[in-house]
Each structure stands twice: as C-alpha cells, then as structure tokens.
Amino acid sequence: MISIIVAMGRNRVIGKDNDLIWHLPADLNHFKKITMGKPVIMGRKTFESMGRPLPGRINVVVTRNRQFNAPACLPANSLEKALELVSEGKSPVRAPGDNSATGTSGEKEIFIAGGAEIYRQAIPLADRMYITIVDHEFEGDTFFPEFTAGNWKMVEEKKHPADKRNKYPMLFRTYVRV
C-alpha cells in the first residue's frame, strides 16, 4: 500500500526556500506515530531540509545525483526505483520495529513524504493520503499538487486547536482511494 503524508497550509503551501514554514509539535508527533517502523520515500531536497535520516524508518531518497550517499539511506534515481527497492525489502539498516511495517490489511505500507514533484508523481499511485491542513494561508514557493477529489473519500478527521506549543489549529485528515 502506498500512502502519502503531507502537512500544508489552506492554500496548499508546503514549504519555502527548501524548508518548512511552521514548527508544529502536534503535526510532528502525528507524522512520527503514523510512519514509525515503515519505509519513507522522499526527494533529495526534502531529505536535505531535514538534515538527517528519520530514525526508526527505512529512508529512501530519490535523486538524479548518482554520487549521492547518506548514512542509513537508500538512493534511488526515480520514484519507481524507490518503490521497487522497498518492495524488495532492501534496507541499509533495519529500522527498530520494522516487523510492524504493515498496513491494517497486512500489506506493507510505504510512505511518500515529499517534496512537491515526488507528491505529483505519487498521487496516481497512492492508496491513502494523510493530509494535515494547517489553518492559515502561508507565503511559500512549494505547493502540494491538486488532486481529483472525486477519486478520494475522507475516512477520518481529527481537529487540533492552536495551543501553547502549536501556533495554528490543524485538521488531521485521512483519505482512501475510491
């Protein structure tokens, strides 16, 4: 099962100058809870913006740079190659709890974690999307791609109000392909 996970502003902004625009601990905890122990595929710019591999997960970095090398990461020259590597069970380091890297149906859940171009390529392949809507319109230069709403059904929505640690309210939504 291929799942997309993203946080975006009301205006679909996901970043600016190769960085996140907000720091929202509730969203970071949501991301960690959902992806822990599961493979995560991301583009090189997204990986570089994080500065390190995500612990407890297999990290696959999509890049055209054949010299790319990062500890505890698998490089892939396309999204298709990244999905193939994960499907084959390739791993530079076994993530703790990797035996739990399955979806509810017992099928392995693979996460796509950005950026915009990787999301664009993944939307037609995805079975599920975890979308955090940050209730604010941000200035940015990177946007989550449009998708056909009729192809998706929202199966869960949780609200998180703004608080001392989270400047903006959020909606955590889960969509499945229909």
PDB file of C-alpha atoms in Angstrom:
ATOM      1  CA  MET A   1       0.000   0.000   0.000  1.00  0.00           C
ATOM      2  CA  ILE A   2       1.343   3.426  -0.973  1.00  0.00           C
ATOM      3  CA  SER A   3       0.449   6.296   1.343  1.00  0.00           C
ATOM      4  CA  ILE A   4       1.160   9.996   1.005  1.00  0.00           C
ATOM      5  CA  ILE A   5       1.763  12.033   4.141  1.00  0.00           C
ATOM      6  CA  VAL A   6       1.856  15.828   3.994  1.00  0.00           C
ATOM      7  CA  ALA A   7       1.182  18.971   6.014  1.00  0.00           C
ATOM      8  CA  MET A   8       0.017  22.006   4.065  1.00  0.00           C
ATOM      9  CA  GLY A   9      -1.498  25.404   4.616  1.00  0.00           C
ATOM     10  CA  ARG A  10      -5.038  26.223   3.498  1.00  0.00           C
ATOM     11  CA  ASN A  11      -3.520  27.499   0.238  1.00  0.00           C
ATOM     12  CA  ARG A  12      -1.664  24.177  -0.356  1.00  0.00           C
ATOM     13  CA  VAL A  13       1.741  25.648   0.619  1.00  0.00           C
ATOM     14  CA  ILE A  14       4.156  23.015   1.916  1.00  0.00           C
ATOM     15  CA  GLY A  15       7.420  24.941   2.016  1.00  0.00           C
ATOM     16  CA  LYS A  16       9.533  27.966   1.252  1.00  0.00           C
ATOM     17  CA  ASP A  17      13.212  28.123   0.337  1.00  0.00           C
ATOM     18  CA  ASN A  18      13.524  24.327   0.815  1.00  0.00           C
ATOM     19  CA  ASP A  19      12.310  24.485   4.399  1.00  0.00           C
ATOM     20  CA  LEU A  20       9.146  24.066   6.425  1.00  0.00           C
ATOM     21  CA  ILE A  21       7.340  27.287   7.236  1.00  0.00           C
ATOM     22  CA  TRP A  22       5.969  26.217  10.620  1.00  0.00           C
ATOM     23  CA  HIS A  23       7.013  24.253  13.687  1.00  0.00           C
ATOM     24  CA  LEU A  24       4.009  22.339  14.995  1.00  0.00           C
ATOM     25  CA  PRO A  25       4.872  19.619  17.529  1.00  0.00           C
ATOM     26  CA  ALA A  26       1.401  18.047  17.216  1.00  0.00           C
ATOM     27  CA  ASP A  27       1.930  17.528  13.482  1.00  0.00           C
ATOM     28  CA  LEU A  28       5.456  16.178  14.013  1.00  0.00           C
ATOM     29  CA  ASN A  29       4.074  13.688  16.564  1.00  0.00           C
ATOM     30  CA  HIS A  30       1.303  12.716  14.127  1.00  0.00           C
ATOM     31  CA  PHE A  31       3.900  12.121  11.371  1.00  0.00           C
ATOM     32  CA  LYS A  32       6.108  10.076  13.683  1.00  0.00           C
ATOM     33  CA  LYS A  33       3.235   7.946  15.005  1.00  0.00           C
ATOM     34  CA  ILE A  34       1.984   7.079  11.519  1.00  0.00           C
ATOM     35  CA  THR A  35       5.352   6.436   9.828  1.00  0.00           C
ATOM     36  CA  MET A  36       7.410   4.814  12.602  1.00  0.00           C
ATOM     37  CA  GLY A  37       8.831   1.446  11.547  1.00  0.00           C
ATOM     38  CA  LYS A  38       7.718   1.917   7.931  1.00  0.00           C
ATOM     39  CA  PRO A  39       9.631   2.866   4.785  1.00  0.00           C
ATOM     40  CA  VAL A  40       9.608   6.563   3.892  1.00  0.00           C
ATOM     41  CA  ILE A  41      10.421   7.800   0.381  1.00  0.00           C
ATOM     42  CA  MET A  42      11.370  11.426  -0.162  1.00  0.00           C
ATOM     43  CA  GLY A  43      13.149  13.624  -2.668  1.00  0.00           C
ATOM     44  CA  ARG A  44      16.698  14.806  -2.118  1.00  0.00           C
ATOM     45  CA  LYS A  45      15.665  18.391  -1.296  1.00  0.00           C
ATOM     46  CA  THR A  46      13.227  17.148   1.329  1.00  0.00           C
ATOM     47  CA  PHE A  47      15.938  14.929   2.810  1.00  0.00           C
ATOM     48  CA  GLU A  48      18.421  17.824   2.858  1.00  0.00           C
ATOM     49  CA  SER A  49      15.876  20.110   4.535  1.00  0.00           C
ATOM     50  CA  MET A  50      15.561  17.553   7.374  1.00  0.00           C
ATOM     51  CA  GLY A  51      19.333  17.269   7.685  1.00  0.00           C
ATOM     52  CA  ARG A  52      19.359  13.605   8.722  1.00  0.00           C
ATOM     53  CA  PRO A  53      17.577  10.307   8.155  1.00  0.00           C
ATOM     54  CA  LEU A  54      14.334   9.742  10.024  1.00  0.00           C
ATOM     55  CA  PRO A  55      15.131   7.359  12.896  1.00  0.00           C
ATOM     56  CA  GLY A  56      13.236   4.083  13.133  1.00  0.00           C
ATOM     57  CA  ARG A  57      12.295   4.089   9.449  1.00  0.00           C
ATOM     58  CA  ILE A  58      13.848   2.941   6.193  1.00  0.00           C
ATOM     59  CA  ASN A  59      14.750   6.149   4.350  1.00  0.00           C
ATOM     60  CA  VAL A  60      14.803   6.126   0.543  1.00  0.00           C
ATOM     61  CA  VAL A  61      15.983   9.301  -1.180  1.00  0.00           C
ATOM     62  CA  VAL A  62      15.022   9.950  -4.799  1.00  0.00           C
ATOM     63  CA  THR A  63      17.795  11.830  -6.588  1.00  0.00           C
ATOM     64  CA  ARG A  64      19.328  12.099 -10.036  1.00  0.00           C
ATOM     65  CA  ASN A  65      22.753  12.543  -8.402  1.00  0.00           C
ATOM     66  CA  ARG A  66      24.484   9.179  -8.864  1.00  0.00           C
ATOM     67  CA  GLN A  67      27.097  10.216  -6.277  1.00  0.00           C
ATOM     68  CA  PHE A  68      24.505  10.787  -3.549  1.00  0.00           C
ATOM     69  CA  ASN A  69      25.430   8.970  -0.370  1.00  0.00           C
ATOM     70  CA  ALA A  70      23.907   9.470   3.046  1.00  0.00           C
ATOM     71  CA  PRO A  71      24.283   7.149   6.023  1.00  0.00           C
ATOM     72  CA  ALA A  72      21.272   4.894   6.662  1.00  0.00           C
ATOM     73  CA  CYS A  73      19.612   5.913   3.364  1.00  0.00           C
ATOM     74  CA  LEU A  74      18.966   4.117   0.113  1.00  0.00           C
ATOM     75  CA  PRO A  75      19.360   6.260  -3.009  1.00  0.00           C
ATOM     76  CA  ALA A  76      17.039   5.754  -5.975  1.00  0.00           C
ATOM     77  CA  ASN A  77      17.053   7.573  -9.312  1.00  0.00           C
ATOM     78  CA  SER A  78      13.239   7.570  -9.656  1.00  0.00           C
ATOM     79  CA  LEU A  79      10.099   7.086  -7.616  1.00  0.00           C
ATOM     80  CA  GLU A  80       9.527   3.783  -9.419  1.00  0.00           C
ATOM     81  CA  LYS A  81      13.011   2.565  -8.435  1.00  0.00           C
ATOM     82  CA  ALA A  82      12.426   3.682  -4.835  1.00  0.00           C
ATOM     83  CA  LEU A  83       9.183   1.694  -4.677  1.00  0.00           C
ATOM     84  CA  GLU A  84      10.972  -1.298  -6.187  1.00  0.00           C
ATOM     85  CA  LEU A  85      13.765  -1.124  -3.576  1.00  0.00           C
ATOM     86  CA  VAL A  86      11.261  -1.026  -0.732  1.00  0.00           C
ATOM     87  CA  SER A  87       9.143  -3.817  -2.238  1.00  0.00           C
ATOM     88  CA  GLU A  88      12.255  -5.984  -2.484  1.00  0.00           C
ATOM     89  CA  GLY A  89      12.901  -5.396   1.207  1.00  0.00           C
ATOM     90  CA  LYS A  90      16.166  -3.531   0.632  1.00  0.00           C
ATOM     91  CA  SER A  91      17.364  -1.719   3.709  1.00  0.00           C
ATOM     92  CA  PRO A  92      20.670  -0.081   4.618  1.00  0.00           C
ATOM     93  CA  VAL A  93      19.783  -0.527   8.298  1.00  0.00           C
ATOM     94  CA  ARG A  94      16.837  -2.436   9.716  1.00  0.00           C
ATOM     95  CA  ALA A  95      14.600   0.028  11.468  1.00  0.00           C
ATOM     96  CA  PRO A  96      13.576  -0.876  15.018  1.00  0.00           C
ATOM     97  CA  GLY A  97      10.122  -2.383  14.896  1.00  0.00           C
ATOM     98  CA  ASP A  98      10.396  -2.987  11.148  1.00  0.00           C
ATOM     99  CA  ASN A  99       8.325  -6.144  11.571  1.00  0.00           C
ATOM    100  CA  SER A 100       5.366  -3.824  12.238  1.00  0.00           C
ATOM    101  CA  ALA A 101       5.744  -2.061   8.895  1.00  0.00           C
ATOM    102  CA  THR A 102       2.441  -3.292   7.605  1.00  0.00           C
ATOM    103  CA  GLY A 103      -0.877  -1.656   6.964  1.00  0.00           C
ATOM    104  CA  THR A 104      -4.112  -2.804   8.537  1.00  0.00           C
ATOM    105  CA  SER A 105      -4.635  -5.373   5.795  1.00  0.00           C
ATOM    106  CA  GLY A 106      -1.242  -6.993   6.480  1.00  0.00           C
ATOM    107  CA  GLU A 107       0.147  -5.324   3.376  1.00  0.00           C
ATOM    108  CA  LYS A 108       3.356  -3.281   3.713  1.00  0.00           C
ATOM    109  CA  GLU A 109       2.605   0.444   3.912  1.00  0.00           C
ATOM    110  CA  ILE A 110       5.095   2.668   2.111  1.00  0.00           C
ATOM    111  CA  PHE A 111       5.067   6.410   2.801  1.00  0.00           C
ATOM    112  CA  ILE A 112       5.748   9.225   0.353  1.00  0.00           C
ATOM    113  CA  ALA A 113       6.943  12.283   2.286  1.00  0.00           C
ATOM    114  CA  GLY A 114       7.631  14.902  -0.390  1.00  0.00           C
ATOM    115  CA  GLY A 115       8.526  17.156  -1.958  1.00  0.00           C
ATOM    116  CA  ALA A 116       6.124  18.590  -4.482  1.00  0.00           C
ATOM    117  CA  GLU A 117       7.419  16.716  -7.543  1.00  0.00           C
ATOM    118  CA  ILE A 118       7.516  13.369  -5.717  1.00  0.00           C
ATOM    119  CA  TYR A 119       3.970  14.010  -4.487  1.00  0.00           C
ATOM    120  CA  ARG A 120       2.860  14.832  -8.044  1.00  0.00           C
ATOM    121  CA  GLN A 121       4.261  11.526  -9.293  1.00  0.00           C
ATOM    122  CA  ALA A 122       2.856   9.566  -6.338  1.00  0.00           C
ATOM    123  CA  ILE A 123      -0.765  10.784  -6.317  1.00  0.00           C
ATOM    124  CA  PRO A 124      -1.839   8.478  -9.190  1.00  0.00           C
ATOM    125  CA  LEU A 125      -0.172   5.515  -7.425  1.00  0.00           C
ATOM    126  CA  ALA A 126      -1.341   6.203  -3.874  1.00  0.00           C
ATOM    127  CA  ASP A 127      -3.953   4.188  -2.000  1.00  0.00           C
ATOM    128  CA  ARG A 128      -4.181   6.508   1.007  1.00  0.00           C
ATOM    129  CA  MET A 129      -3.338  10.107   1.922  1.00  0.00           C
ATOM    130  CA  TYR A 130      -2.720  11.509   5.388  1.00  0.00           C
ATOM    131  CA  ILE A 131      -3.160  15.267   4.998  1.00  0.00           C
ATOM    132  CA  THR A 132      -2.641  17.779   7.773  1.00  0.00           C
ATOM    133  CA  ILE A 133      -4.323  21.077   6.959  1.00  0.00           C
ATOM    134  CA  VAL A 134      -2.680  23.911   8.882  1.00  0.00           C
ATOM    135  CA  ASP A 135      -5.419  26.515   9.275  1.00  0.00           C
ATOM    136  CA  HIS A 136      -3.525  29.501   7.881  1.00  0.00           C
ATOM    137  CA  GLU A 137      -2.517  30.823   4.473  1.00  0.00           C
ATOM    138  CA  PHE A 138       1.259  30.945   4.212  1.00  0.00           C
ATOM    139  CA  GLU A 139       3.644  32.537   1.765  1.00  0.00           C
ATOM    140  CA  GLY A 140       5.730  29.887   0.078  1.00  0.00           C
ATOM    141  CA  ASP A 141       7.219  28.600  -3.128  1.00  0.00           C
ATOM    142  CA  THR A 142       6.330  24.914  -2.886  1.00  0.00           C
ATOM    143  CA  PHE A 143       2.790  23.579  -3.091  1.00  0.00           C
ATOM    144  CA  PHE A 144       1.051  20.238  -2.704  1.00  0.00           C
ATOM    145  CA  PRO A 145      -0.317  19.289  -6.139  1.00  0.00           C
ATOM    146  CA  GLU A 146      -4.010  19.397  -6.968  1.00  0.00           C
ATOM    147  CA  PHE A 147      -5.770  16.043  -6.953  1.00  0.00           C
ATOM    148  CA  THR A 148      -9.191  14.923  -8.142  1.00  0.00           C
ATOM    149  CA  ALA A 149     -11.381  14.986  -5.026  1.00  0.00           C
ATOM    150  CA  GLY A 150     -13.824  12.508  -6.599  1.00  0.00           C
ATOM    151  CA  ASN A 151     -11.113   9.838  -6.513  1.00  0.00           C
ATOM    152  CA  TRP A 152     -10.818  10.092  -2.723  1.00  0.00           C
ATOM    153  CA  LYS A 153     -13.035   9.578   0.303  1.00  0.00           C
ATOM    154  CA  MET A 154     -12.222  11.177   3.652  1.00  0.00           C
ATOM    155  CA  VAL A 155     -12.473   8.414   6.260  1.00  0.00           C
ATOM    156  CA  GLU A 156     -11.163  10.280   9.292  1.00  0.00           C
ATOM    157  CA  GLU A 157     -10.802  13.839  10.508  1.00  0.00           C
ATOM    158  CA  LYS A 158      -9.392  14.983  13.842  1.00  0.00           C
ATOM    159  CA  LYS A 159      -9.172  18.607  14.934  1.00  0.00           C
ATOM    160  CA  HIS A 160      -6.255  20.003  16.892  1.00  0.00           C
ATOM    161  CA  PRO A 161      -6.694  23.534  18.257  1.00  0.00           C
ATOM    162  CA  ALA A 162      -3.916  26.081  18.485  1.00  0.00           C
ATOM    163  CA  ASP A 163      -2.217  25.930  21.867  1.00  0.00           C
ATOM    164  CA  LYS A 164       0.969  26.992  23.660  1.00  0.00           C
ATOM    165  CA  ARG A 165       3.113  24.668  21.536  1.00  0.00           C
ATOM    166  CA  ASN A 166       1.178  24.843  18.243  1.00  0.00           C
ATOM    167  CA  LYS A 167       0.604  28.347  16.887  1.00  0.00           C
ATOM    168  CA  TYR A 168      -2.037  27.275  14.339  1.00  0.00           C
ATOM    169  CA  PRO A 169      -5.050  24.958  14.534  1.00  0.00           C
ATOM    170  CA  MET A 170      -4.869  21.843  12.362  1.00  0.00           C
ATOM    171  CA  LEU A 171      -7.074  19.205  10.807  1.00  0.00           C
ATOM    172  CA  PHE A 172      -5.628  15.691  10.507  1.00  0.00           C
ATOM    173  CA  ARG A 173      -7.443  14.022   7.609  1.00  0.00           C
ATOM    174  CA  THR A 174      -7.155  10.535   6.187  1.00  0.00           C
ATOM    175  CA  TYR A 175      -8.340   9.807   2.655  1.00  0.00           C
ATOM    176  CA  VAL A 176      -8.617   6.489   0.829  1.00  0.00           C
ATOM    177  CA  ARG A 177      -8.891   5.985  -2.898  1.00  0.00           C
ATOM    178  CA  VAL A 178     -12.388   5.101  -4.081  1.00  0.00           C
TER     179      VAL A 178
END
